[in-house]
Amino acid sequence: MKNHSETSKTVYYFGTCLADMVYPQAGMCGIKLLQREGIRVIYPQSQTCCGQPAYNSGFPSEAKEVALTQVRIFSGSSAPVIVPSGSCAGMMKYHYPALFRDDPEYFEVKKFSDRIYELTQYLNSVLHARYEDKGPPIRLTWHSSCHAMREMECTEDSKALIRQLENVEMVEVENEHECCGFGGTFSVKQPEISAAMVHDKAENLRATGTEKFLTGDCGCMMNINGHLEKQRSPMKGQHIAEFILERING
Amino acid sequence: MGKPNSRENIFSRLNKAVRTVPAWYPDPSPWEPARLTPKERISQFKELMTAGRSEVYPVKGDEWVAQLKKILHERRINTLTYGPETEIGKVLATEWETNDGSTRLIPWNNTIETFRDELFKIDAGITSTMGGIADGAALILWPTPEEPRLLSLVPPVHFALVRADKIFASFTEAIKKLDWAKKAPTNSLLISGPSRTADIEMILQFGVHGPTDLIVLVVE
Amino acid sequence: MDNQSKFNFKHNVEKGLADSELRSNLKFATNTLRAKRKALFADPEETHALRETGRNIKARVLSRLPKLLGKLEKNCIRNGIRVHWAETTDEANQLVLEIMDKHGAAKMVKGKSMVSEEMHLNSFLEKKGKTPLETDLGEFIIQLNNEPPSHIIVPAVHKNRRQIARIFADKIPGATYTEDVDTLLKTARKILREHYRTAHIGLSGVNFAVAETGTLCLVENEGNGRMCTTVPPVHVALMGLEKVVEKLEDVPPLYRLLCGSATGQRITTYFNMITGPRKKGERDGPTEVHLIILDNGRSKILADGQLQETLRCIRCGTCLNHCPVYTRIGGHAYQSTYPGPIGTILMPQLEGLDKKGALVTASSLCNACEEVCPVMIPIPELIRRLRNEHWDMDKKGVLKGRGSKKSILEALVWKTWKFTCTIPWINRIQLKLMGLSGGFLPEIGPLKAWTSVRTKPVFSKKSLKDLAKKEGIRHG
């Protein structure tokens, strides 16, 4: 968990491309959790993708054009930019400045990167959001994305939010620190290795004896859920924002 | 030997390449493990050496000879080699003159070429040390002409004498205090226990090539 | 699998993944090593500071590399060590052979040396009628079985006790099958001690070579390294030119980082510092010490402002233990001297992207390697760089074999993607079309790979943009 102090009455929201294409509900729930704290949320309609797919695949020029497009869409304000994904947030916060290291746009990009927060990080460490659980008792487990853990370092924030829900029992999963095998294009460039990884991850999740896992990243969720579904497992993952909103609304 | 130009070619490439490396880099911050009082050093040394499967016996002054004899007798060690010209060598020789035990004392007088075959059959060797380090822990050995390197390696049992007041807090401290960079001999060593391996299924095993037992006599 | 035969990564990966015994052996060993490392480096702040120190020491070395190598050479010669330079592995092999021939030596006992693996020294010497004998227990085991190591630190990590017992019984004359580790060890001990006694040449690697003193430092647990460098009359040490450090005070933190990262030990059994051959009056130690300093592409790596970070590596192998890819496919799948994450970035640089480029796909960029690297090499960043050079569509690459994966189709995919992500109306149309396609996309190409173990992703009819608009979320 990192230390954050500044709060802002207004925040911007970067929903991520996966939320746009596959999980719009999860993205929307993030907005609602922010609004619930009395925050005005601005969601620029022309936003697209953080650029990570191209960046990780070895196409930094294309990634940079996409990155700069996002930077400019969110320019003209110093308000925080909230991202419901540790991976996309890490890309924007740490890799954007690295990508533009030697370019005249560096300071423009850096200014944007300094505004980036992962959603649960902002809710927990900046807004100190408080939740009252209205749902029935449930046991579940947690999957952290690699970049939430190792770049944004927001895993503890996410868990702190879940721990506020008093009817929720969170079971630790073995090998929590290990990648689920998504890795963006890795899952299709090295499908066999990726398959072995997601298989082991699903095994570990199932071994918790629960039927639900929460995560802050739609990429991991699509990967793991896809595998669980293919195996006809009753277990299923849900985005943390969606889950919290369900619980506090009863 | 080798191609005559290799050295020049390598250096010419390196000299060109090194210009791409940032000239300034933050100086490495000095790394110093926890400071310890003399008493803490000794107790940590004992604790960590024991944890590394060495046997540690604290002894007072000359009592080490009696302790040594006791262990030699108990373990039925038949042969013990040593450097006859060293301090401890002289003590051993005198002791064995008057009170010959069941263990045969074999002085290392010659070069390895003439002694090698015999050395590989000897049960135990004894050496002095330059001291120990508490952070680890380990013995510091600076082999000398009188006390050759292989005394601490070839015989299956290695006895080592450490003066308690020569136990340094760390390797870093020992490097400074002993003026290691200037004074170290041809071969200097840290030894933290008996020879070991975990190459088979991560199972810790002792005595794979060198000593199976390291017996440390800490002289207080 | 021989490291010199043709490299087919896909085939190797499939073979590695299919071997359930290998997977369980690796899982057990790497879990153990990870837990031990974690226990030793328990304080995150202290560990971070130590890693920074390690990074800075090695970075400073690189910034003064030619100067320090000159100093090392001068001081080694002063100490009586004969220094040789090799631009290529062929030259290094030749140097070893010449030293052996000069002494009429047939048998060589070898301590663990990754550079000797890089040189394929054993097969070279065998072809010349020499007998190189591995003495590190792990190396000894796999040499018996005629295999290359599958791990930098634990060469036989892919083998379990039963497999090792089988190798001993099959390959050692007179040995009977036993799974008793103690007995296996005693068998090896007996054979190896006899070889130390009778070998003409001892060979070792070098973990740190101290420029200011001309000292070669060797880190080990077994004592075979000490045997190889002390018993035979001639000692040959091999080092990659990046192994030099400036001064003795640099050694303790690097040493702690090395053994802590490699095996979770505070200290290894032996830290062996060699400053020269036997001096007049000394009764043991080799009468000749040779140091062969190998370049083999390292000076070229130094020439690149980003890739040069690779040269900080101290070969601890912890990135292997923490890598979800390595622990599943095993070291042999990389068919390379250096497997795992470090191999993924180093091998394409040493051998070219045309030969080893496929390795750069073997990462989900999960950052586990970077998180534990004792000298903070940004391995994921370097993998991205190498992926870029593998395509080299913008022709800015510098490595051998750059652009060997050049693909108009791949480039087109990313160009198209870029348009959908930079031009809002195209993005809207794309989202609409995806939503309409529902789950009915044809299973070809990437989607086929995806659905081999997963269900198809179902694209939402309404995008987040649609929902936000409907909910009246402000957009400016």
mmCIF file of C-alpha atoms in Angstrom, chain C residues 51-369:
data_model
loop_
_atom_site.group_PDB
_atom_site.id
_atom_site.type_symbol
_atom_site.label_atom_id
_atom_site.label_comp_id
_atom_site.label_asym_id
_atom_site.label_seq_id
_atom_site.Cartn_x
_atom_site.Cartn_y
_atom_site.Cartn_z
ATOM 1 C CA ARG C 51 20.019 -4.631 -4.160
ATOM 2 C CA GLU C 52 20.582 -0.968 -4.914
ATOM 3 C CA THR C 53 24.121 -1.270 -3.651
ATOM 4 C CA GLY C 54 24.633 -4.319 -5.851
ATOM 5 C CA ARG C 55 23.212 -2.552 -8.884
ATOM 6 C CA ASN C 56 25.383 0.498 -8.301
ATOM 7 C CA ILE C 57 28.565 -1.502 -7.837
ATOM 8 C CA LYS C 58 28.003 -3.354 -11.084
ATOM 9 C CA ALA C 59 26.866 -0.232 -12.931
ATOM 10 C CA ARG C 60 30.016 1.545 -11.833
ATOM 11 C CA VAL C 61 32.068 -1.411 -13.053
ATOM 12 C CA LEU C 62 30.470 -1.130 -16.485
ATOM 13 C CA SER C 63 31.145 2.597 -16.643
ATOM 14 C CA ARG C 64 34.865 1.883 -16.111
ATOM 15 C CA LEU C 65 35.091 -1.552 -17.699
ATOM 16 C CA PRO C 66 38.184 -1.207 -19.930
ATOM 17 C CA LYS C 67 40.088 0.618 -17.212
ATOM 18 C CA LEU C 68 39.248 -1.990 -14.596
ATOM 19 C CA LEU C 69 40.097 -4.879 -16.901
ATOM 20 C CA GLY C 70 43.458 -3.258 -17.580
ATOM 21 C CA LYS C 71 44.037 -2.933 -13.871
ATOM 22 C CA LEU C 72 42.964 -6.519 -13.229
ATOM 23 C CA GLU C 73 45.343 -7.756 -15.905
ATOM 24 C CA LYS C 74 48.242 -5.717 -14.498
ATOM 25 C CA ASN C 75 47.688 -6.912 -10.946
ATOM 26 C CA CYS C 76 47.138 -10.537 -11.928
ATOM 27 C CA ILE C 77 50.389 -10.534 -13.890
ATOM 28 C CA ARG C 78 52.147 -8.944 -10.932
ATOM 29 C CA ASN C 79 50.805 -11.801 -8.789
ATOM 30 C CA GLY C 80 52.116 -14.352 -11.255
ATOM 31 C CA ILE C 81 48.832 -15.216 -12.967
ATOM 32 C CA ARG C 82 49.074 -15.620 -16.742
ATOM 33 C CA VAL C 83 46.329 -13.640 -18.404
ATOM 34 C CA HIS C 84 44.884 -14.558 -21.807
ATOM 35 C CA TRP C 85 42.219 -12.791 -23.848
ATOM 36 C CA ALA C 86 39.701 -14.550 -26.050
ATOM 37 C CA GLU C 87 37.396 -12.761 -28.454
ATOM 38 C CA THR C 88 35.368 -15.868 -29.185
ATOM 39 C CA THR C 89 34.597 -19.181 -27.552
ATOM 40 C CA ASP C 90 36.704 -20.892 -30.243
ATOM 41 C CA GLU C 91 39.698 -18.875 -29.157
ATOM 42 C CA ALA C 92 39.039 -19.664 -25.502
ATOM 43 C CA ASN C 93 38.764 -23.395 -26.240
ATOM 44 C CA GLN C 94 41.993 -23.264 -28.184
ATOM 45 C CA LEU C 95 43.720 -21.551 -25.260
ATOM 46 C CA VAL C 96 42.623 -24.265 -22.845
ATOM 47 C CA LEU C 97 43.792 -26.952 -25.237
ATOM 48 C CA GLU C 98 47.200 -25.297 -25.682
ATOM 49 C CA ILE C 99 47.690 -25.128 -21.912
ATOM 50 C CA MET C 100 46.760 -28.797 -21.576
ATOM 51 C CA ASP C 101 49.062 -29.815 -24.406
ATOM 52 C CA LYS C 102 51.957 -27.784 -23.039
ATOM 53 C CA HIS C 103 51.740 -29.812 -19.854
ATOM 54 C CA GLY C 104 51.037 -33.076 -21.589
ATOM 55 C CA ALA C 105 47.771 -33.207 -19.672
ATOM 56 C CA ALA C 106 45.031 -35.642 -20.603
ATOM 57 C CA LYS C 107 42.659 -35.293 -17.655
ATOM 58 C CA MET C 108 41.017 -32.136 -16.412
ATOM 59 C CA VAL C 109 38.907 -31.794 -13.282
ATOM 60 C CA LYS C 110 36.333 -29.033 -13.671
ATOM 61 C CA GLY C 111 34.657 -26.876 -11.078
ATOM 62 C CA LYS C 112 31.340 -25.339 -12.079
ATOM 63 C CA SER C 113 31.769 -22.757 -14.815
ATOM 64 C CA MET C 114 28.934 -21.353 -16.927
ATOM 65 C CA VAL C 115 31.505 -19.808 -19.277
ATOM 66 C CA SER C 116 32.833 -23.307 -19.998
ATOM 67 C CA GLU C 117 29.252 -24.267 -20.893
ATOM 68 C CA GLU C 118 29.049 -21.219 -23.129
ATOM 69 C CA MET C 119 32.247 -22.465 -24.825
ATOM 70 C CA HIS C 120 30.978 -26.073 -25.106
ATOM 71 C CA LEU C 121 34.417 -26.836 -23.721
ATOM 72 C CA ASN C 122 33.694 -30.451 -22.811
ATOM 73 C CA SER C 123 32.690 -31.545 -26.288
ATOM 74 C CA PHE C 124 35.598 -29.573 -27.756
ATOM 75 C CA LEU C 125 38.127 -31.270 -25.467
ATOM 76 C CA GLU C 126 36.604 -34.702 -25.960
ATOM 77 C CA LYS C 127 37.017 -34.310 -29.711
ATOM 78 C CA LYS C 128 40.682 -33.574 -29.071
ATOM 79 C CA GLY C 129 41.082 -36.775 -27.091
ATOM 80 C CA LYS C 130 41.068 -35.128 -23.655
ATOM 81 C CA THR C 131 39.033 -36.096 -20.608
ATOM 82 C CA PRO C 132 37.212 -33.200 -18.973
ATOM 83 C CA LEU C 133 35.521 -34.304 -15.752
ATOM 84 C CA GLU C 134 32.754 -32.344 -14.092
ATOM 85 C CA THR C 135 33.084 -32.424 -10.311
ATOM 86 C CA ASP C 136 30.179 -30.337 -9.020
ATOM 87 C CA LEU C 137 27.771 -33.082 -7.972
ATOM 88 C CA GLY C 138 24.940 -31.806 -10.168
ATOM 89 C CA GLU C 139 27.237 -31.402 -13.150
ATOM 90 C CA PHE C 140 28.759 -34.820 -12.437
ATOM 91 C CA ILE C 141 25.316 -36.414 -12.585
ATOM 92 C CA ILE C 142 24.305 -34.862 -15.876
ATOM 93 C CA GLN C 143 27.700 -35.455 -17.450
ATOM 94 C CA LEU C 144 27.228 -39.141 -16.662
ATOM 95 C CA ASN C 145 23.958 -38.927 -18.539
ATOM 96 C CA ASN C 146 25.438 -36.839 -21.344
ATOM 97 C CA GLU C 147 23.117 -33.869 -20.807
ATOM 98 C CA PRO C 148 23.718 -30.141 -20.522
ATOM 99 C CA PRO C 149 22.760 -28.413 -17.243
ATOM 100 C CA SER C 150 19.180 -27.151 -17.023
ATOM 101 C CA HIS C 151 19.819 -24.515 -14.381
ATOM 102 C CA ILE C 152 22.657 -22.072 -13.704
ATOM 103 C CA ILE C 153 23.025 -22.977 -10.031
ATOM 104 C CA VAL C 154 21.385 -26.387 -9.700
ATOM 105 C CA PRO C 155 22.427 -28.176 -12.907
ATOM 106 C CA ALA C 156 20.478 -31.366 -12.254
ATOM 107 C CA VAL C 157 17.380 -29.616 -10.888
ATOM 108 C CA HIS C 158 15.257 -31.452 -13.459
ATOM 109 C CA LYS C 159 16.161 -34.849 -12.021
ATOM 110 C CA ASN C 160 14.670 -36.544 -8.993
ATOM 111 C CA ARG C 161 16.308 -39.085 -6.744
ATOM 112 C CA ARG C 162 15.016 -42.105 -8.643
ATOM 113 C CA GLN C 163 16.258 -40.772 -11.952
ATOM 114 C CA ILE C 164 19.671 -40.025 -10.430
ATOM 115 C CA ALA C 165 19.805 -43.473 -8.854
ATOM 116 C CA ARG C 166 19.102 -44.958 -12.276
ATOM 117 C CA ILE C 167 21.883 -42.887 -13.887
ATOM 118 C CA PHE C 168 24.397 -43.995 -11.252
ATOM 119 C CA ALA C 169 23.444 -47.646 -11.638
ATOM 120 C CA ASP C 170 23.589 -47.501 -15.430
ATOM 121 C CA LYS C 171 26.683 -45.391 -15.924
ATOM 122 C CA ILE C 172 29.045 -46.104 -13.057
ATOM 123 C CA PRO C 173 30.748 -49.479 -13.373
ATOM 124 C CA GLY C 174 30.106 -51.576 -10.334
ATOM 125 C CA ALA C 175 27.415 -49.319 -8.863
ATOM 126 C CA THR C 176 24.193 -50.962 -7.779
ATOM 127 C CA TYR C 177 20.825 -49.238 -7.855
ATOM 128 C CA THR C 178 20.082 -47.325 -4.689
ATOM 129 C CA GLU C 179 17.907 -44.347 -3.880
ATOM 130 C CA ASP C 180 19.792 -43.722 -0.672
ATOM 131 C CA VAL C 181 21.235 -40.238 -1.150
ATOM 132 C CA ASP C 182 24.025 -40.902 1.320
ATOM 133 C CA THR C 183 25.209 -43.911 -0.624
ATOM 134 C CA LEU C 184 24.975 -42.048 -3.921
ATOM 135 C CA LEU C 185 27.077 -39.292 -2.437
ATOM 136 C CA LYS C 186 29.702 -41.684 -1.125
ATOM 137 C CA THR C 187 29.991 -43.276 -4.551
ATOM 138 C CA ALA C 188 30.549 -39.882 -6.164
ATOM 139 C CA ARG C 189 32.979 -38.865 -3.431
ATOM 140 C CA LYS C 190 35.139 -41.894 -3.936
ATOM 141 C CA ILE C 191 35.345 -41.436 -7.699
ATOM 142 C CA LEU C 192 35.923 -37.714 -7.580
ATOM 143 C CA ARG C 193 38.566 -37.657 -4.869
ATOM 144 C CA GLU C 194 40.575 -40.107 -6.906
ATOM 145 C CA HIS C 195 40.316 -37.782 -9.900
ATOM 146 C CA TYR C 196 41.460 -34.729 -7.905
ATOM 147 C CA ARG C 197 44.479 -36.664 -6.778
ATOM 148 C CA THR C 198 45.477 -37.680 -10.273
ATOM 149 C CA ALA C 199 44.300 -34.868 -12.574
ATOM 150 C CA HIS C 200 46.854 -32.718 -14.381
ATOM 151 C CA ILE C 201 44.731 -29.638 -14.783
ATOM 152 C CA GLY C 202 42.023 -28.042 -12.689
ATOM 153 C CA LEU C 203 39.535 -25.660 -14.241
ATOM 154 C CA SER C 204 37.182 -23.194 -12.575
ATOM 155 C CA GLY C 205 34.984 -20.238 -13.287
ATOM 156 C CA VAL C 206 35.268 -16.885 -11.526
ATOM 157 C CA ASN C 207 32.473 -15.178 -9.586
ATOM 158 C CA PHE C 208 34.268 -11.901 -8.962
ATOM 159 C CA ALA C 209 37.702 -10.798 -10.150
ATOM 160 C CA VAL C 210 39.009 -7.952 -8.026
ATOM 161 C CA ALA C 211 40.878 -5.362 -10.105
ATOM 162 C CA GLU C 212 42.709 -3.578 -7.281
ATOM 163 C CA THR C 213 44.278 -6.772 -5.936
ATOM 164 C CA GLY C 214 44.258 -9.180 -8.879
ATOM 165 C CA THR C 215 42.207 -11.699 -6.875
ATOM 166 C CA LEU C 216 39.918 -14.370 -8.298
ATOM 167 C CA CYS C 217 36.944 -15.100 -6.031
ATOM 168 C CA LEU C 218 35.085 -18.395 -6.206
ATOM 169 C CA VAL C 219 31.831 -19.083 -4.424
ATOM 170 C CA GLU C 220 30.865 -22.665 -3.654
ATOM 171 C CA ASN C 221 29.453 -25.132 -1.145
ATOM 172 C CA GLU C 222 30.854 -28.474 -2.134
ATOM 173 C CA GLY C 223 34.603 -27.899 -1.970
ATOM 174 C CA ASN C 224 35.097 -29.293 -5.469
ATOM 175 C CA GLY C 225 36.080 -25.800 -6.590
ATOM 176 C CA ARG C 226 38.810 -25.683 -3.968
ATOM 177 C CA MET C 227 39.932 -29.171 -4.969
ATOM 178 C CA CYS C 228 40.145 -28.201 -8.653
ATOM 179 C CA THR C 229 42.015 -24.977 -7.938
ATOM 180 C CA THR C 230 44.423 -26.371 -5.331
ATOM 181 C CA VAL C 231 45.303 -30.019 -5.942
ATOM 182 C CA PRO C 232 46.300 -30.236 -9.643
ATOM 183 C CA PRO C 233 49.603 -28.609 -10.669
ATOM 184 C CA VAL C 234 47.902 -26.220 -13.110
ATOM 185 C CA HIS C 235 44.790 -24.098 -12.578
ATOM 186 C CA VAL C 236 42.898 -22.519 -15.466
ATOM 187 C CA ALA C 237 40.227 -19.959 -14.569
ATOM 188 C CA LEU C 238 37.623 -18.831 -17.093
ATOM 189 C CA MET C 239 35.712 -15.580 -16.797
ATOM 190 C CA GLY C 240 33.408 -13.440 -18.862
ATOM 191 C CA LEU C 241 34.881 -9.953 -18.998
ATOM 192 C CA GLU C 242 31.975 -8.454 -17.037
ATOM 193 C CA LYS C 243 32.952 -10.377 -13.906
ATOM 194 C CA VAL C 244 35.546 -7.797 -12.826
ATOM 195 C CA VAL C 245 34.833 -5.635 -9.744
ATOM 196 C CA GLU C 246 36.748 -2.592 -8.670
ATOM 197 C CA LYS C 247 37.871 -3.289 -5.134
ATOM 198 C CA LEU C 248 37.718 -5.796 -2.345
ATOM 199 C CA GLU C 249 35.112 -3.820 -0.387
ATOM 200 C CA ASP C 250 32.709 -4.350 -3.311
ATOM 201 C CA VAL C 251 32.813 -8.083 -2.747
ATOM 202 C CA PRO C 252 30.895 -8.626 0.542
ATOM 203 C CA PRO C 253 27.590 -7.089 -0.608
ATOM 204 C CA LEU C 254 27.764 -8.837 -3.984
ATOM 205 C CA TYR C 255 28.617 -12.102 -2.263
ATOM 206 C CA ARG C 256 25.642 -11.778 0.090
ATOM 207 C CA LEU C 257 23.387 -10.978 -2.847
ATOM 208 C CA LEU C 258 24.718 -13.920 -4.824
ATOM 209 C CA CYS C 259 24.310 -16.647 -2.223
ATOM 210 C CA GLY C 260 21.130 -15.159 -0.775
ATOM 211 C CA SER C 261 19.490 -15.011 -4.187
ATOM 212 C CA ALA C 262 20.808 -18.332 -5.424
ATOM 213 C CA THR C 263 20.118 -20.640 -2.504
ATOM 214 C CA GLY C 264 18.891 -18.472 0.358
ATOM 215 C CA GLN C 265 22.168 -18.926 2.231
ATOM 216 C CA ARG C 266 23.715 -16.150 4.287
ATOM 217 C CA ILE C 267 27.072 -17.462 3.259
ATOM 218 C CA THR C 268 28.324 -20.422 1.256
ATOM 219 C CA THR C 269 30.572 -23.100 2.721
ATOM 220 C CA TYR C 270 33.603 -21.794 0.896
ATOM 221 C CA PHE C 271 34.620 -18.383 -0.341
ATOM 222 C CA ASN C 272 37.876 -19.037 -2.106
ATOM 223 C CA MET C 273 40.138 -16.116 -3.015
ATOM 224 C CA ILE C 274 43.075 -16.855 -5.278
ATOM 225 C CA THR C 275 45.826 -14.314 -5.794
ATOM 226 C CA GLY C 276 48.326 -16.366 -7.744
ATOM 227 C CA PRO C 277 50.236 -19.597 -8.189
ATOM 228 C CA ARG C 278 52.238 -21.280 -5.454
ATOM 229 C CA LYS C 279 54.956 -18.996 -4.159
ATOM 230 C CA LYS C 280 58.478 -20.026 -3.264
ATOM 231 C CA GLY C 281 58.451 -21.983 -0.045
ATOM 232 C CA GLU C 282 54.731 -22.834 -0.214
ATOM 233 C CA ARG C 283 53.967 -26.525 -0.060
ATOM 234 C CA ASP C 284 50.790 -26.761 -2.121
ATOM 235 C CA GLY C 285 48.706 -24.972 -4.688
ATOM 236 C CA PRO C 286 49.162 -25.033 -8.466
ATOM 237 C CA THR C 287 52.506 -23.959 -9.869
ATOM 238 C CA GLU C 288 50.748 -22.198 -12.745
ATOM 239 C CA VAL C 289 47.551 -20.183 -12.748
ATOM 240 C CA HIS C 290 46.017 -19.059 -16.031
ATOM 241 C CA LEU C 291 43.152 -16.626 -16.386
ATOM 242 C CA ILE C 292 41.247 -16.648 -19.660
ATOM 243 C CA ILE C 293 39.081 -13.575 -20.102
ATOM 244 C CA LEU C 294 36.309 -14.110 -22.626
ATOM 245 C CA ASP C 295 34.488 -11.478 -24.643
ATOM 246 C CA ASN C 296 32.155 -13.521 -26.899
ATOM 247 C CA GLY C 297 29.881 -10.588 -27.727
ATOM 248 C CA ARG C 298 29.961 -8.874 -24.346
ATOM 249 C CA SER C 299 31.826 -5.807 -25.623
ATOM 250 C CA LYS C 300 29.101 -5.391 -28.239
ATOM 251 C CA ILE C 301 26.403 -5.588 -25.583
ATOM 252 C CA LEU C 302 28.197 -2.841 -23.679
ATOM 253 C CA ALA C 303 27.930 -0.594 -26.738
ATOM 254 C CA ASP C 304 24.145 -0.305 -26.372
ATOM 255 C CA GLY C 305 22.947 2.171 -23.764
ATOM 256 C CA GLN C 306 20.000 -0.025 -22.795
ATOM 257 C CA LEU C 307 21.083 -3.604 -23.431
ATOM 258 C CA GLN C 308 24.299 -3.080 -21.442
ATOM 259 C CA GLU C 309 22.235 -3.507 -18.266
ATOM 260 C CA THR C 310 22.308 -7.238 -19.054
ATOM 261 C CA LEU C 311 26.015 -7.260 -18.141
ATOM 262 C CA ARG C 312 25.298 -6.530 -14.493
ATOM 263 C CA CYS C 313 24.157 -10.152 -14.058
ATOM 264 C CA ILE C 314 25.972 -12.111 -11.329
ATOM 265 C CA ARG C 315 24.519 -15.490 -12.433
ATOM 266 C CA CYS C 316 22.585 -16.258 -9.262
ATOM 267 C CA GLY C 317 19.772 -18.013 -11.126
ATOM 268 C CA THR C 318 17.025 -16.599 -8.941
ATOM 269 C CA CYS C 319 15.135 -15.265 -11.974
ATOM 270 C CA LEU C 320 14.839 -18.883 -13.121
ATOM 271 C CA ASN C 321 13.376 -19.993 -9.794
ATOM 272 C CA HIS C 322 10.793 -17.209 -9.866
ATOM 273 C CA CYS C 323 9.812 -17.461 -13.519
ATOM 274 C CA PRO C 324 6.412 -19.055 -14.209
ATOM 275 C CA VAL C 325 7.614 -19.969 -17.694
ATOM 276 C CA TYR C 326 10.927 -21.567 -16.700
ATOM 277 C CA THR C 327 9.337 -23.572 -13.921
ATOM 278 C CA ARG C 328 6.903 -25.079 -16.414
ATOM 279 C CA ILE C 329 8.990 -25.761 -19.508
ATOM 280 C CA GLY C 330 12.316 -26.455 -17.746
ATOM 281 C CA GLY C 331 15.816 -25.344 -18.607
ATOM 282 C CA HIS C 332 16.424 -27.685 -21.542
ATOM 283 C CA ALA C 333 13.579 -26.155 -23.539
ATOM 284 C CA TYR C 334 15.654 -22.999 -23.927
ATOM 285 C CA GLN C 335 18.400 -25.150 -25.470
ATOM 286 C CA SER C 336 20.809 -22.475 -24.364
ATOM 287 C CA THR C 337 23.708 -22.051 -21.963
ATOM 288 C CA TYR C 338 21.658 -19.595 -19.945
ATOM 289 C CA PRO C 339 17.960 -20.526 -19.583
ATOM 290 C CA GLY C 340 15.113 -18.665 -17.887
ATOM 291 C CA PRO C 341 14.590 -14.919 -17.948
ATOM 292 C CA ILE C 342 18.297 -14.048 -18.019
ATOM 293 C CA GLY C 343 18.752 -16.433 -20.941
ATOM 294 C CA THR C 344 15.761 -14.891 -22.678
ATOM 295 C CA ILE C 345 17.571 -11.565 -22.800
ATOM 296 C CA LEU C 346 21.169 -12.769 -22.981
ATOM 297 C CA MET C 347 21.067 -15.562 -25.560
ATOM 298 C CA PRO C 348 19.594 -13.490 -28.420
ATOM 299 C CA GLN C 349 22.303 -10.937 -27.727
ATOM 300 C CA LEU C 350 25.115 -13.511 -27.666
ATOM 301 C CA GLU C 351 23.931 -15.663 -30.551
ATOM 302 C CA GLY C 352 21.643 -13.373 -32.535
ATOM 303 C CA LEU C 353 17.893 -12.931 -32.838
ATOM 304 C CA ASP C 354 17.892 -15.072 -35.964
ATOM 305 C CA LYS C 355 19.045 -18.051 -33.861
ATOM 306 C CA LYS C 356 17.526 -17.461 -30.423
ATOM 307 C CA GLY C 357 14.858 -14.840 -31.160
ATOM 308 C CA ALA C 358 12.043 -17.248 -30.348
ATOM 309 C CA LEU C 359 13.034 -17.030 -26.675
ATOM 310 C CA VAL C 360 11.739 -13.484 -26.412
ATOM 311 C CA THR C 361 8.170 -14.757 -26.721
ATOM 312 C CA ALA C 362 8.671 -16.859 -23.564
ATOM 313 C CA SER C 363 7.512 -14.244 -21.092
ATOM 314 C CA SER C 364 4.175 -13.004 -19.838
ATOM 315 C CA LEU C 365 6.033 -9.882 -18.617
ATOM 316 C CA CYS C 366 4.832 -10.591 -15.107
ATOM 317 C CA ASN C 367 7.885 -8.817 -13.603
ATOM 318 C CA ALA C 368 8.632 -11.598 -11.123
ATOM 319 C CA CYS C 369 12.238 -11.727 -12.356
#
